[in-house]
Short mmCIF file of C-alpha atoms in Angstrom, two decimals:
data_model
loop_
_atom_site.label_atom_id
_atom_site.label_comp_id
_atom_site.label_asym_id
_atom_site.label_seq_id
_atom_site.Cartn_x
_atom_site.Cartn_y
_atom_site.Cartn_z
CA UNK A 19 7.81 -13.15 19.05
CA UNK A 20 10.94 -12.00 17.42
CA UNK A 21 9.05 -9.82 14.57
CA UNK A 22 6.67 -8.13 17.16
CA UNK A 23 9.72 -6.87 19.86
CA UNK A 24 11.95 -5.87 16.60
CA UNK A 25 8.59 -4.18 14.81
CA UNK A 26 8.24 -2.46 18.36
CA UNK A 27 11.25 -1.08 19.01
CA UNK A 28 11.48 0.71 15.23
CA UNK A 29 8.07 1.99 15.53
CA UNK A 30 9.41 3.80 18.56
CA UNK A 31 12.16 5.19 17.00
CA UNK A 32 10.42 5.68 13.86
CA UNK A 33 8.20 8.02 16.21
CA UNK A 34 10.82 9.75 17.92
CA UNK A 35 12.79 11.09 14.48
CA UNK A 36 9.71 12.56 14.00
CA UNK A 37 8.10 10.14 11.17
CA UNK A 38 5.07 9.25 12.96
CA UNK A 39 3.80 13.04 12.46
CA UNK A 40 1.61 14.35 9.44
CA UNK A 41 -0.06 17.62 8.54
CA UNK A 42 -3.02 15.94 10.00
CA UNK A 43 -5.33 16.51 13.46
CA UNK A 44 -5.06 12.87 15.02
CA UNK A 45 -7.70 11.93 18.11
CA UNK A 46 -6.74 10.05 20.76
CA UNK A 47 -7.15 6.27 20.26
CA UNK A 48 -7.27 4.04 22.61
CA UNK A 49 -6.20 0.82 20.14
CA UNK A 50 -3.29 2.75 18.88
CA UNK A 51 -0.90 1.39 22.14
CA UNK A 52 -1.99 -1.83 20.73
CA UNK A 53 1.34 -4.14 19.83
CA UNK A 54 2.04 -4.17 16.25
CA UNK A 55 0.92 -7.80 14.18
CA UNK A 56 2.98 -9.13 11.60
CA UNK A 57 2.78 -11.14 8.19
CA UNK A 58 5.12 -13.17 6.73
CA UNK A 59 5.48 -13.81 3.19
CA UNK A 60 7.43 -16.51 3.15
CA UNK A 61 7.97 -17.06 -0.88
CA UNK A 62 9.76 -13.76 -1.04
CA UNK A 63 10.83 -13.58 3.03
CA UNK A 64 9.63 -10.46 3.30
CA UNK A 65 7.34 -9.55 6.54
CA UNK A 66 5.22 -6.35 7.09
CA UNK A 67 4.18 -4.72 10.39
CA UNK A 68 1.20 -3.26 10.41
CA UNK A 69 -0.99 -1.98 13.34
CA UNK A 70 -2.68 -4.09 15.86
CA UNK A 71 -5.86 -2.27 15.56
CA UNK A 72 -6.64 -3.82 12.06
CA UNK A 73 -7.81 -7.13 11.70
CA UNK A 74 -6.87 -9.59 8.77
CA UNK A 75 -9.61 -10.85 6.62
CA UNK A 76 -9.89 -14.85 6.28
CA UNK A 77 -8.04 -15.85 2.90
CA UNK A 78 -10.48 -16.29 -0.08
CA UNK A 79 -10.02 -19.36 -2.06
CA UNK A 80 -8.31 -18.75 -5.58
CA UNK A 81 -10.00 -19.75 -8.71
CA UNK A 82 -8.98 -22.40 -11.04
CA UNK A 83 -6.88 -21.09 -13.98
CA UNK A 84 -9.68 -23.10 -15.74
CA UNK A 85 -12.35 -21.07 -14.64
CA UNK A 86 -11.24 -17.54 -15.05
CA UNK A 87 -8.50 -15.27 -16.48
CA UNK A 88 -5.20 -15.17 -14.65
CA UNK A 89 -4.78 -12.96 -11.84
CA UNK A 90 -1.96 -10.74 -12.67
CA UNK A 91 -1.84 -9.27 -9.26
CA UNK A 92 -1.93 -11.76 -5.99
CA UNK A 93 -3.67 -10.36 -3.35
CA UNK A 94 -1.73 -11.57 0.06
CA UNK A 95 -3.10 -10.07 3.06
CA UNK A 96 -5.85 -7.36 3.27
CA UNK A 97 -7.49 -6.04 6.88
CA UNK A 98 -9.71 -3.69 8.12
CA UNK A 99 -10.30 -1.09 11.23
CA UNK A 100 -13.42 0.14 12.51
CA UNK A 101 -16.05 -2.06 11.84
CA UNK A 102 -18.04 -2.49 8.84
CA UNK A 103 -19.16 1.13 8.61
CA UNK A 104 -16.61 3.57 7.22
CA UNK A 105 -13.80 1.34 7.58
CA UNK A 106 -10.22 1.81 7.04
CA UNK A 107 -8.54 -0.91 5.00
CA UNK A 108 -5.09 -1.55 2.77
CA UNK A 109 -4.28 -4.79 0.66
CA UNK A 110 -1.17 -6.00 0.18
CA UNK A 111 -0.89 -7.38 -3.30
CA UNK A 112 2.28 -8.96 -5.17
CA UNK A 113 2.49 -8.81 -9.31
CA UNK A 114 4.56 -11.63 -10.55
CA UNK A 115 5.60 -13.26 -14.05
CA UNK A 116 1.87 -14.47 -14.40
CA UNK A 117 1.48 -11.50 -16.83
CA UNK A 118 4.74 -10.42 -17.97
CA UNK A 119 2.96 -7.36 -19.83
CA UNK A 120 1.63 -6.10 -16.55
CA UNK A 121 5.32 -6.71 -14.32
CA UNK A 122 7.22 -5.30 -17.18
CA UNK A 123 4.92 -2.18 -17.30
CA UNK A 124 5.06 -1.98 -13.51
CA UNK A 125 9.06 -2.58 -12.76
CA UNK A 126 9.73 0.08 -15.74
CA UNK A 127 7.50 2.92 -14.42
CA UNK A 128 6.36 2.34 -11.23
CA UNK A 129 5.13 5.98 -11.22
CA UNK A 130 3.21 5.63 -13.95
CA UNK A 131 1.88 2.04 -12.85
CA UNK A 132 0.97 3.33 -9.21
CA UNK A 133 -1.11 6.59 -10.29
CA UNK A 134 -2.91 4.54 -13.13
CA UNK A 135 -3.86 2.14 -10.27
CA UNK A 136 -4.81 4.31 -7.68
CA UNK A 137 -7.43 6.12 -10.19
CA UNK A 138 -8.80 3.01 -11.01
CA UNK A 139 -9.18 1.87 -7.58
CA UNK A 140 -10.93 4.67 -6.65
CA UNK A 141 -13.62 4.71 -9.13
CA UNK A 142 -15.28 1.79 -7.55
CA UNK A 143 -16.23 4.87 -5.06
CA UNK A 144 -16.86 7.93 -7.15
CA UNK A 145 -17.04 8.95 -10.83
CA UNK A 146 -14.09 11.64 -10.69
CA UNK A 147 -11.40 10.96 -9.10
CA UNK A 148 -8.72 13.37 -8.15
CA UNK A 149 -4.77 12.59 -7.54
CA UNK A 150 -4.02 15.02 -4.51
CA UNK A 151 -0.19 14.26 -4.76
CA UNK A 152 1.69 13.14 -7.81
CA UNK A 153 4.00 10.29 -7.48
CA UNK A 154 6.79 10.33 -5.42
CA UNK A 155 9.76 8.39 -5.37
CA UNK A 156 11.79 7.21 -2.28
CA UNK A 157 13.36 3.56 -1.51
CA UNK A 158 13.36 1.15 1.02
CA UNK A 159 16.47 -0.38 2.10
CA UNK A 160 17.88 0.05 -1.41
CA UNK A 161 14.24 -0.93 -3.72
CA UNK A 162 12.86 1.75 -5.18
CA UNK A 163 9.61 2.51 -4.48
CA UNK A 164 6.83 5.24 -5.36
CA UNK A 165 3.65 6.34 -3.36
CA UNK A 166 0.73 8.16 -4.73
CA UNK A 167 -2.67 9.56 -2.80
CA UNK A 168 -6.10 10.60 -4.00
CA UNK A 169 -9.31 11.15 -3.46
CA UNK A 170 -13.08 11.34 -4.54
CA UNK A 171 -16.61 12.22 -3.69
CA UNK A 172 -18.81 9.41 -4.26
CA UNK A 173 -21.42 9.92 -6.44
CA UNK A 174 -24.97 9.90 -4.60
CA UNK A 175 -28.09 8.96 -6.25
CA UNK A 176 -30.56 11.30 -8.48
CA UNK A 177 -32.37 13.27 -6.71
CA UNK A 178 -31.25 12.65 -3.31
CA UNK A 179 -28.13 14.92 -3.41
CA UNK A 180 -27.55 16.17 0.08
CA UNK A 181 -24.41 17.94 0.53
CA UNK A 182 -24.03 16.39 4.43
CA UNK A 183 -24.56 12.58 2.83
CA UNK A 184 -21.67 13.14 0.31
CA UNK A 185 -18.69 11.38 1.82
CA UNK A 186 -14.99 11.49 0.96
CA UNK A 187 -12.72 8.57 0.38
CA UNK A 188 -8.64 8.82 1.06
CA UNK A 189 -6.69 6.68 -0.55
CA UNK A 190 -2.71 5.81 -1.09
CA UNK A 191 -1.28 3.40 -3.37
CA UNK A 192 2.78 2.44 -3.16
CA UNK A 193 4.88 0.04 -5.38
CA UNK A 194 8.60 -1.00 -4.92
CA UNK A 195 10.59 -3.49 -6.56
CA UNK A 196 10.75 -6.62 -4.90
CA UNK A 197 14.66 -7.38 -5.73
CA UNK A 198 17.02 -4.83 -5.91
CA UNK A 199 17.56 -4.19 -9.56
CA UNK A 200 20.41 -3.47 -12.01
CA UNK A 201 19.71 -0.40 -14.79
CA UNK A 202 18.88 -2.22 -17.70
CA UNK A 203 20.82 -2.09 -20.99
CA UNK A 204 17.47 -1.12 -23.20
CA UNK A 205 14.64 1.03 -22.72
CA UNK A 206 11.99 -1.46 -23.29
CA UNK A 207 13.97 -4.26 -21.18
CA UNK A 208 12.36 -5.52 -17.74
CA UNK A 209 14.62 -4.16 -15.36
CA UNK A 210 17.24 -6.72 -14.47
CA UNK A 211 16.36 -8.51 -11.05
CA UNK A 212 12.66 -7.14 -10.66
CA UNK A 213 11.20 -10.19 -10.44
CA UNK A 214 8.07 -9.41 -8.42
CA UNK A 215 6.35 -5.61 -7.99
CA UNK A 216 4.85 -5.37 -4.50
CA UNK A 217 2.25 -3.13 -3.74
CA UNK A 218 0.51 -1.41 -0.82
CA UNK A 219 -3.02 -0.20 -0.77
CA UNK A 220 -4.85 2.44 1.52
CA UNK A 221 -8.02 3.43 1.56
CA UNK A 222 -10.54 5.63 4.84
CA UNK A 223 -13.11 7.81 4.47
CA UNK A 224 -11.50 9.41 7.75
CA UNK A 225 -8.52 11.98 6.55
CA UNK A 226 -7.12 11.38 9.86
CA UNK A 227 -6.44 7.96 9.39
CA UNK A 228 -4.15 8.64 6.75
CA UNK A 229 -1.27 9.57 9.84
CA UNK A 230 -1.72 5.89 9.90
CA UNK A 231 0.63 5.27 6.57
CA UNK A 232 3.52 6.05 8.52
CA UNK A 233 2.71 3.14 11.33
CA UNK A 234 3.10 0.14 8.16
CA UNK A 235 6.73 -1.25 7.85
CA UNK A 236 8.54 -3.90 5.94
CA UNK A 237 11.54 -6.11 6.41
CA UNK A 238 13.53 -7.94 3.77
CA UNK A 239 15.08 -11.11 4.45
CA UNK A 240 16.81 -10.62 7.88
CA UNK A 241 17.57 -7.04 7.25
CA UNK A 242 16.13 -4.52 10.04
CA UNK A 243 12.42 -3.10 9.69
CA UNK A 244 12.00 0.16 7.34
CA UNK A 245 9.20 2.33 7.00
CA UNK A 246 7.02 1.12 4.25
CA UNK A 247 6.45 5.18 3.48
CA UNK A 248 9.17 7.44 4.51
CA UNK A 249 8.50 10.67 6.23
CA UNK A 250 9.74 12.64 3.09
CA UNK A 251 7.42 11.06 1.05
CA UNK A 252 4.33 12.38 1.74
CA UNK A 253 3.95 16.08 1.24
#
């Protein structure tokens, strides 16, 4: 497949500028030689690249508009590693015009959008928790983009605290524009051309997985693959 040999070659070049590295031990594993799968969104003709060892999850019906509120942010793919203990899994999500509140907010400040999202993402596992790096702004192949990562303990219940049972859970939200956009002429204007806000979310309870951020890529229209988090990004 076209996608696969193109998504092959940049991950080996991605590895060999040095990208693929992190301040982070990494074990050997055995699935990591696996080929690279691929998605294909093809209302925006945008595909992702993500590594072979996850596996997608089957696509969950959407409910009727009559039935419940609308869903300002479309979940498109989500997969998993590892089985159904501890697993590692990221969602990719697009925000349309469904809510124009929400894609306004988001396209303005995706800084602000992505660190408000991660912390509420993460309190489905713990009470408090903790942004271990701010923001931080990069692009890909011209659309700006922001990543943020946190953590937190989860919260274990009374009177069964054991220090060895508390666990940990990594996590790493990024945004970017889905059209390249034109500075707007007000401050409270959607920025011209942001049509769509796609997002990107991580989350292990293994730190070392998180070397695995820099394996994801994206390609827009029929441009060539770029890393979906740049090696600057993430101090």
């Amino acid at each position: 497949m076209v996608f696969r040999s193109a998504a092959s070659v940049f991950l080996l070049l991605l590895c060999a500028t040095g990208f693929c590295t992190m301040g982070f031990s990494q074990a050997p594993d055995p699935s990591a030689s696996a080929l690279p799968k691929s998605f294909h969104d093809p209302l925006l003709n945008v595909t992702y690249f993500y590594p072979g060892r996850f596996s997608a999850a089957p696509e969950q019906p959407r409910p009727s508009s009559s039935a419940s509120a609308p869903q300002c942010a479309q979940s498109t793919l989500s997969a998993s590693s590892g089985g159904s203990v501890n697993p590692a899994v990221f969602v990719l999500s697009t925000i349309d015009g469904t809510c124009p509140s929400v894609l306004r907010g988001a396209a303005n400040d995706l800084a602000a959008f992505s660190r408000e999202q991660l912390l509420r993402q993460l309190k489905r596992f713990g009470e408090t928790p903790t942004i271990t790096q701010e923001p931080s702004r990069y692009a890909i192949d011209g659309h700006p983009a922001v990543v943020t990562l946190g953590s937190v303990q989860d919260t274990p219940e009374t009177g069964s605290v054991n220090i060895t049972q508390v666990k940990t859970t990594y996590a790493a939200k990024a945004c970017w524009l889905g059209n390249i956009p034109t500075k707007p002429r007000h401050r409270n204007e959607l920025v011209q051309g942001a049509k769509h806000v796609l997002c990107f979310d991580f989350t292990t309870q293994q730190r070392d997985l998180l070397s695995l951020l820099y394996t994801f890529s994206i390609q827009f229209d029929n441009s060539a693959p770029q890393p979906l988090i740049t090696g600057s990004a993430i101090r």
